[in-house]
Amino acid sequence: MEEVIKQEERRLVEVYEAIERCASDRSASVAKHDARTRELEKERLEALGWREKNSITEKLVEHGHHDPRKYLPEFEQRHSPYFGVIGIDDSDRRIGKKEYLIGRQMLMDGNKVLIVDWRQAEISQLFYDFEEGEEYEATIRGRDREGILTLKRKIGIERKVLKRIETGSETYTVCGDGWRGSGDAAPSSADTKAEMSDHRMVDIVSLISAEQFRMITRNSSGCTFLSGAAGSGKTTVALHRLSFLQFQEPQLFRRERCLVLMFNRTLRDYVRKTSDDLLGDTRVDTFSAWALGAVHQLGLTVRTSFEDSFAPQKKDSRISGLLARYVAATKRMDPVLDLWKFYLEPTVSETLFADARQRDSFRSEIQGKIERKDRLVSFSDLSILLRLCQLRRPAESVVQGALNFYDHIVIDEAQDFAQIELEAILAATSARRSLTVCADDKQKILSFVDAEGFLKFRTQLNTLGLERETLSLSYRSGREIMELAAKVSGRHGEVAGTHGGIVRFHEAGDFAGAVRSLRQLVAERLQEDAKSLTAVICRKKADVKQVHAALQGIEGLHEEGGISFEPGVLVVNSHQVKGLEFTNVVLWNPSESEYRQSEIDTNLLYVAITRACKRIDIVHFAPLAKALRG
């Protein structure tokens, strides 16, 4: 133990010495370059003839090409410069024994690579794919290599201090009175979040599995479809894959021409910190926010509203074909008027509305908009308006941020997007049609979005050479939690879980008894770990209000209605939590009347259960939903 710790402490000291040398050398090079720039600018200012001025200008331009800021990037990972150490004994004696450090950014010490960027897959694959003592076979720089992995350690460094060393057989951690060894497994993402008191998605590049790493670094730049159970890492893989593509081929995947679209604002905020670290200035936003901006890029200004009595019909998968036929048969006009005219097409209203009174009400509303020259569109209209504008443009035209523009787009939770929305996103990609689509039909929770639309979109992607990947192992929830989720969903083949979890049922005689049990459970979770985040998940918004009021006085209770990623207690409804994770979940009164035996209610229940990392408590005073019994 002592020798391992001393070895890694020496290594860290040497790395920080190298970081300081590199920073000093870079500063000296930048200062020298800037001094020469000032000299040339002074000479140009003092030059008398235009020929002399032009000559000096050319020198300035040439000098600018050699700015050290371009080829000597500043090392930005000072607080945690690397997370892995591997040693190899290669069968090629010219290579022999070597050690590599794996981190989030490459570091050069003179002509020697001191830290390998994890996205340099030829080397980092040895860290992700093999265990200490295993024989490896890999292709590195075009050459087949084989040998033995003699060393593999995971390293935890926080604020420049060595905190954790994980070997194949032992884990050493810094405690209050020094180092301690144990056989404990590596910390989960929930532990990492609690340590940072920030429960947003964390950068788990050091925890990526071999399966995830293979998907992240696969040699494909077209359409990739990622599926898998809740907590299997679909979003994590998608974000890291985009980061890998941007690193490997920066000319093909320009950060400013890539886009990540999330299901809602909560999910966007949940991933934003990690996405900033991985993707820099790549835009991460909701579909609605992007679509509104795209419409503006197409030269259209509209007012928007969330209210729409006919939103479900506008999510119908048949809208796509109806719109394509309408565009082919009509001429271009003012886009908003064009949208209203499309809605008034007899085939549109007859297709979307089986009920004659509802059909007449819809047509009457649209006719009134035309007469008033109304430019107020709902967010359900927005996707159709965007697609209409795209179809009215020549097929080869490029519009920034709206049409044939993006090098790559990531779509998260795609199963709850309407077909017309997905087609508008696809049309916004460049001719290569490069997409990563994350979806899980067991987590579809919007009943008003036509499920046929996503199936049709997948069929459409197949013509573009869609490649499918399935993540099989859940990394979020403990085994017992995933077993309960599998019972609810019927997804028994994917029960996994890399650690243990706790599932407890608490039956009360009435609402008051359930509240007493809830208050006690919440207090216990906070007492166990003040940095944890516990979510009380209700079925409906009305329940949220009632339960939140019943929890008043509990220390750490967040405000009603919002979602914060700070430690404490949240009270939310099941529609709000998709894609998120919490240390603990309390499922509030999941009764048979609240979660019926429909596909959507079953999916909502599955989503709520799989938000829990360590523990789920089911508190109820009404008969349990059938899926939870027995």
Coordinates of C-alpha atoms in Angstrom, one line a residue, residues 206-487:
S206 CA -12.9 8.0 -16.2
L207 CA -15.8 5.6 -15.5
I208 CA -16.7 4.8 -19.2
S209 CA -17.1 1.1 -19.7
A210 CA -15.5 -0.9 -22.5
E211 CA -18.9 -1.3 -24.2
Q212 CA -19.6 2.5 -24.0
F213 CA -16.0 3.3 -25.2
R214 CA -16.5 1.1 -28.3
M215 CA -19.7 3.0 -29.2
I216 CA -18.1 6.4 -28.5
T217 CA -15.1 5.7 -30.7
R218 CA -16.6 3.6 -33.5
N219 CA -15.5 4.6 -37.0
S220 CA -18.7 6.1 -38.4
S221 CA -19.9 9.6 -39.1
G222 CA -23.4 8.8 -40.4
C223 CA -26.6 8.0 -38.5
T224 CA -26.3 6.1 -35.2
F225 CA -29.3 4.9 -33.2
L226 CA -28.6 4.3 -29.5
S227 CA -31.1 2.3 -27.5
G228 CA -31.0 0.7 -24.0
A229 CA -32.5 0.6 -20.6
A230 CA -32.8 3.5 -18.3
G231 CA -29.4 4.4 -16.8
S232 CA -27.4 2.5 -19.4
G233 CA -25.7 5.7 -20.6
K234 CA -27.3 6.7 -23.9
T235 CA -27.0 10.4 -23.3
T236 CA -23.5 10.0 -21.9
V237 CA -22.4 8.0 -24.9
A238 CA -23.9 10.5 -27.3
L239 CA -22.2 13.5 -25.8
H240 CA -18.9 11.8 -25.5
R241 CA -19.2 10.5 -29.0
L242 CA -19.7 14.0 -30.4
S243 CA -16.7 15.2 -28.4
F244 CA -14.7 12.3 -29.9
L245 CA -15.8 13.2 -33.5
Q246 CA -14.9 16.9 -32.9
F247 CA -11.5 15.9 -31.6
Q248 CA -10.7 13.4 -34.3
E249 CA -12.0 15.3 -37.3
P250 CA -12.3 19.0 -36.4
Q251 CA -12.8 20.1 -40.0
L252 CA -15.7 17.7 -40.5
F253 CA -17.3 18.3 -37.1
R254 CA -17.0 22.0 -36.3
R255 CA -18.1 22.8 -32.8
E256 CA -20.1 25.8 -33.9
R257 CA -21.9 23.7 -36.5
C258 CA -22.9 20.9 -34.2
L259 CA -26.1 20.8 -32.1
V260 CA -27.5 18.8 -29.2
L261 CA -31.3 18.8 -28.7
M262 CA -32.7 17.8 -25.4
F263 CA -36.3 16.8 -24.5
N264 CA -36.9 19.8 -22.2
R265 CA -35.2 22.7 -20.4
T266 CA -34.7 20.6 -17.2
L267 CA -32.7 18.0 -19.2
R268 CA -30.8 20.8 -21.0
D269 CA -29.8 22.3 -17.7
Y270 CA -28.9 18.8 -16.3
V271 CA -26.3 18.2 -19.0
R272 CA -25.1 21.7 -19.6
K273 CA -22.0 21.7 -17.3
T274 CA -20.8 18.4 -18.7
S275 CA -21.5 19.5 -22.2
D276 CA -19.6 22.7 -21.7
D277 CA -16.6 20.7 -20.6
L278 CA -16.9 18.2 -23.5
L279 CA -18.2 20.2 -26.4
G280 CA -17.1 23.8 -25.7
D281 CA -19.4 26.3 -27.5
T282 CA -21.5 23.6 -29.2
R283 CA -25.1 24.6 -28.7
V284 CA -27.2 22.5 -26.3
D285 CA -30.8 23.4 -26.3
T286 CA -34.5 22.3 -26.4
F287 CA -36.2 21.6 -29.7
S288 CA -38.6 24.4 -29.2
A289 CA -35.9 27.0 -28.6
W290 CA -33.9 25.8 -31.6
A291 CA -36.9 25.7 -33.9
L292 CA -37.9 29.2 -33.0
G293 CA -34.4 30.4 -33.8
A294 CA -34.4 28.4 -37.0
V295 CA -37.6 30.0 -38.2
H296 CA -36.0 33.4 -37.6
Q297 CA -33.0 32.3 -39.6
L298 CA -35.3 31.5 -42.4
G299 CA -36.4 35.2 -42.3
L300 CA -39.7 34.8 -40.4
T301 CA -40.8 36.7 -37.3
V302 CA -43.7 35.2 -35.3
R303 CA -45.2 35.5 -31.8
T304 CA -45.6 32.2 -29.9
S305 CA -48.0 30.7 -27.4
F306 CA -48.1 27.5 -25.3
E307 CA -51.9 27.3 -25.6
D308 CA -53.2 25.1 -28.3
S309 CA -56.5 23.1 -28.1
F310 CA -55.4 21.0 -31.1
A311 CA -51.9 20.1 -30.1
P312 CA -52.4 16.3 -30.2
Q313 CA -53.6 16.4 -33.8
K314 CA -50.6 18.5 -34.8
K315 CA -48.3 15.7 -33.4
D316 CA -50.0 13.1 -35.7
S317 CA -47.5 11.2 -37.8
R318 CA -49.7 11.7 -40.9
I319 CA -48.9 15.5 -40.9
S320 CA -45.6 14.8 -42.6
G321 CA -47.1 13.2 -45.7
L322 CA -49.9 15.7 -45.9
L323 CA -47.5 18.6 -45.7
A324 CA -45.3 17.2 -48.5
R325 CA -48.3 16.7 -50.8
Y326 CA -49.5 20.3 -50.0
V327 CA -46.1 21.8 -50.8
A328 CA -45.9 19.9 -54.1
A329 CA -49.4 21.1 -55.2
T330 CA -49.2 24.8 -54.1
K331 CA -46.9 27.8 -54.6
R332 CA -44.8 29.7 -52.1
M333 CA -46.5 32.5 -50.1
D334 CA -46.2 34.3 -46.8
P335 CA -45.1 31.4 -44.5
V336 CA -47.7 32.0 -41.7
L337 CA -50.5 32.3 -44.2
D338 CA -49.1 29.3 -45.9
L339 CA -49.4 27.3 -42.7
W340 CA -53.1 28.4 -42.2
K341 CA -53.9 27.5 -45.8
F342 CA -52.4 24.1 -45.2
Y343 CA -54.6 23.5 -42.2
L344 CA -57.6 24.5 -44.2
E345 CA -57.0 21.8 -46.8
P346 CA -60.0 19.4 -46.6
T347 CA -57.7 16.3 -46.6
V348 CA -55.9 17.7 -43.5
S349 CA -58.9 18.3 -41.3
E350 CA -60.6 15.1 -42.4
T351 CA -57.5 13.1 -41.7
L352 CA -56.8 14.6 -38.3
F353 CA -60.3 14.8 -36.9
A354 CA -62.8 11.9 -36.8
D355 CA -65.3 14.0 -34.9
A356 CA -67.2 16.4 -37.2
R357 CA -67.8 19.0 -34.5
Q358 CA -64.1 19.1 -33.6
R359 CA -63.2 19.3 -37.3
D360 CA -65.5 22.3 -37.8
S361 CA -64.2 24.0 -34.7
F362 CA -60.6 23.6 -36.0
R363 CA -61.4 25.0 -39.4
S364 CA -63.3 27.9 -37.9
E365 CA -60.4 28.8 -35.7
I366 CA -58.0 28.8 -38.6
Q367 CA -60.4 30.8 -40.8
G368 CA -60.5 33.4 -38.1
K369 CA -56.7 33.6 -38.0
I370 CA -56.6 34.2 -41.8
E371 CA -59.2 37.0 -41.6
R372 CA -57.4 38.6 -38.7
K373 CA -54.0 38.1 -40.4
D374 CA -53.0 36.5 -37.1
R375 CA -49.3 35.7 -36.7
L376 CA -49.5 34.1 -33.3
V377 CA -48.5 30.5 -33.6
S378 CA -48.4 27.8 -30.9
F379 CA -45.3 25.7 -30.2
S380 CA -47.2 22.8 -31.8
D381 CA -47.5 24.9 -34.9
L382 CA -43.8 25.8 -34.8
S383 CA -42.4 22.5 -35.9
I384 CA -44.9 22.3 -38.8
L385 CA -44.1 25.9 -39.8
L386 CA -40.4 25.2 -39.7
R387 CA -40.7 22.1 -41.9
L388 CA -43.0 24.0 -44.3
C389 CA -40.3 26.7 -44.7
Q390 CA -37.7 24.1 -45.3
L391 CA -39.7 22.3 -47.9
R392 CA -40.4 25.6 -49.7
R393 CA -36.6 26.2 -50.1
P394 CA -34.6 24.6 -53.0
A395 CA -33.3 21.2 -51.8
E396 CA -29.7 22.2 -52.0
S397 CA -29.9 25.6 -50.3
V398 CA -28.1 26.2 -47.0
V399 CA -29.5 28.3 -44.3
Q400 CA -27.5 28.9 -41.1
G401 CA -28.9 27.0 -38.2
A402 CA -32.0 25.9 -40.1
L403 CA -31.3 23.9 -43.3
N404 CA -28.5 21.7 -44.6
F405 CA -26.2 23.3 -42.1
Y406 CA -25.2 21.2 -39.1
D407 CA -22.2 18.8 -39.3
H408 CA -23.8 16.6 -36.6
I409 CA -26.9 16.7 -34.4
V410 CA -27.6 14.7 -31.2
I411 CA -31.3 14.0 -30.5
D412 CA -32.0 12.9 -26.9
E413 CA -35.2 11.1 -25.9
A414 CA -36.2 10.9 -29.5
Q415 CA -39.2 8.6 -28.8
D416 CA -41.2 11.6 -27.5
F417 CA -40.5 13.7 -30.5
A418 CA -43.2 14.0 -33.3
Q419 CA -42.3 12.8 -36.7
I420 CA -42.5 16.3 -38.2
E421 CA -40.1 17.5 -35.5
L422 CA -37.6 14.7 -36.3
E423 CA -37.8 15.4 -40.0
A424 CA -37.1 19.1 -39.5
I425 CA -34.0 18.2 -37.4
L426 CA -32.8 15.8 -40.1
A427 CA -33.3 18.5 -42.8
A428 CA -31.1 20.9 -40.7
T429 CA -28.1 18.6 -41.0
S430 CA -25.6 18.9 -43.9
A431 CA -25.6 16.6 -46.9
R432 CA -23.8 13.9 -44.9
R433 CA -26.9 13.6 -42.7
S434 CA -24.9 12.9 -39.5
L435 CA -27.0 12.2 -36.5
T436 CA -26.9 10.4 -33.1
V437 CA -30.4 9.4 -32.0
C438 CA -31.0 8.3 -28.4
A439 CA -34.3 6.6 -27.7
D440 CA -36.0 4.0 -25.6
D441 CA -39.6 3.0 -26.3
K442 CA -40.1 2.0 -22.6
Q443 CA -39.6 5.6 -21.7
K444 CA -42.1 7.2 -24.0
I445 CA -44.3 9.3 -21.7
L446 CA -46.2 11.7 -23.9
S447 CA -49.5 10.2 -24.9
F448 CA -50.4 12.9 -27.3
V449 CA -47.3 12.3 -29.5
D450 CA -48.1 9.7 -32.2
A451 CA -45.7 6.7 -31.5
E452 CA -46.0 5.7 -35.2
G453 CA -44.0 8.8 -36.1
F454 CA -40.8 7.7 -34.5
L455 CA -41.1 4.3 -36.1
K456 CA -41.5 5.9 -39.5
F457 CA -38.6 8.2 -38.9
R458 CA -36.4 5.2 -38.0
T459 CA -37.4 3.5 -41.2
Q460 CA -36.5 6.7 -43.0
L461 CA -33.0 6.7 -41.4
N462 CA -32.5 3.1 -42.5
T463 CA -32.3 4.4 -46.1
L464 CA -29.4 6.6 -45.0
G465 CA -27.4 3.7 -43.6
L466 CA -28.5 3.8 -40.0
E467 CA -26.3 1.9 -37.6
R468 CA -27.8 0.6 -34.4
E469 CA -26.2 0.1 -31.0
T470 CA -27.8 -1.2 -27.8
L471 CA -26.5 -0.5 -24.3
S472 CA -27.3 -3.5 -22.2
L473 CA -26.1 -2.7 -18.7
S474 CA -27.6 -0.1 -16.3
Y475 CA -25.0 1.9 -14.4
R476 CA -27.4 4.2 -12.5
S477 CA -29.7 2.1 -10.4
G478 CA -28.8 -0.7 -8.0
R479 CA -29.7 -4.3 -8.9
E480 CA -32.8 -4.5 -6.7
I481 CA -34.1 -1.2 -8.2
M482 CA -33.6 -2.5 -11.7
E483 CA -35.4 -5.7 -10.8
L484 CA -38.4 -3.8 -9.7
A485 CA -38.2 -1.7 -12.9
A486 CA -38.0 -4.8 -15.0
K487 CA -41.0 -6.2 -13.3

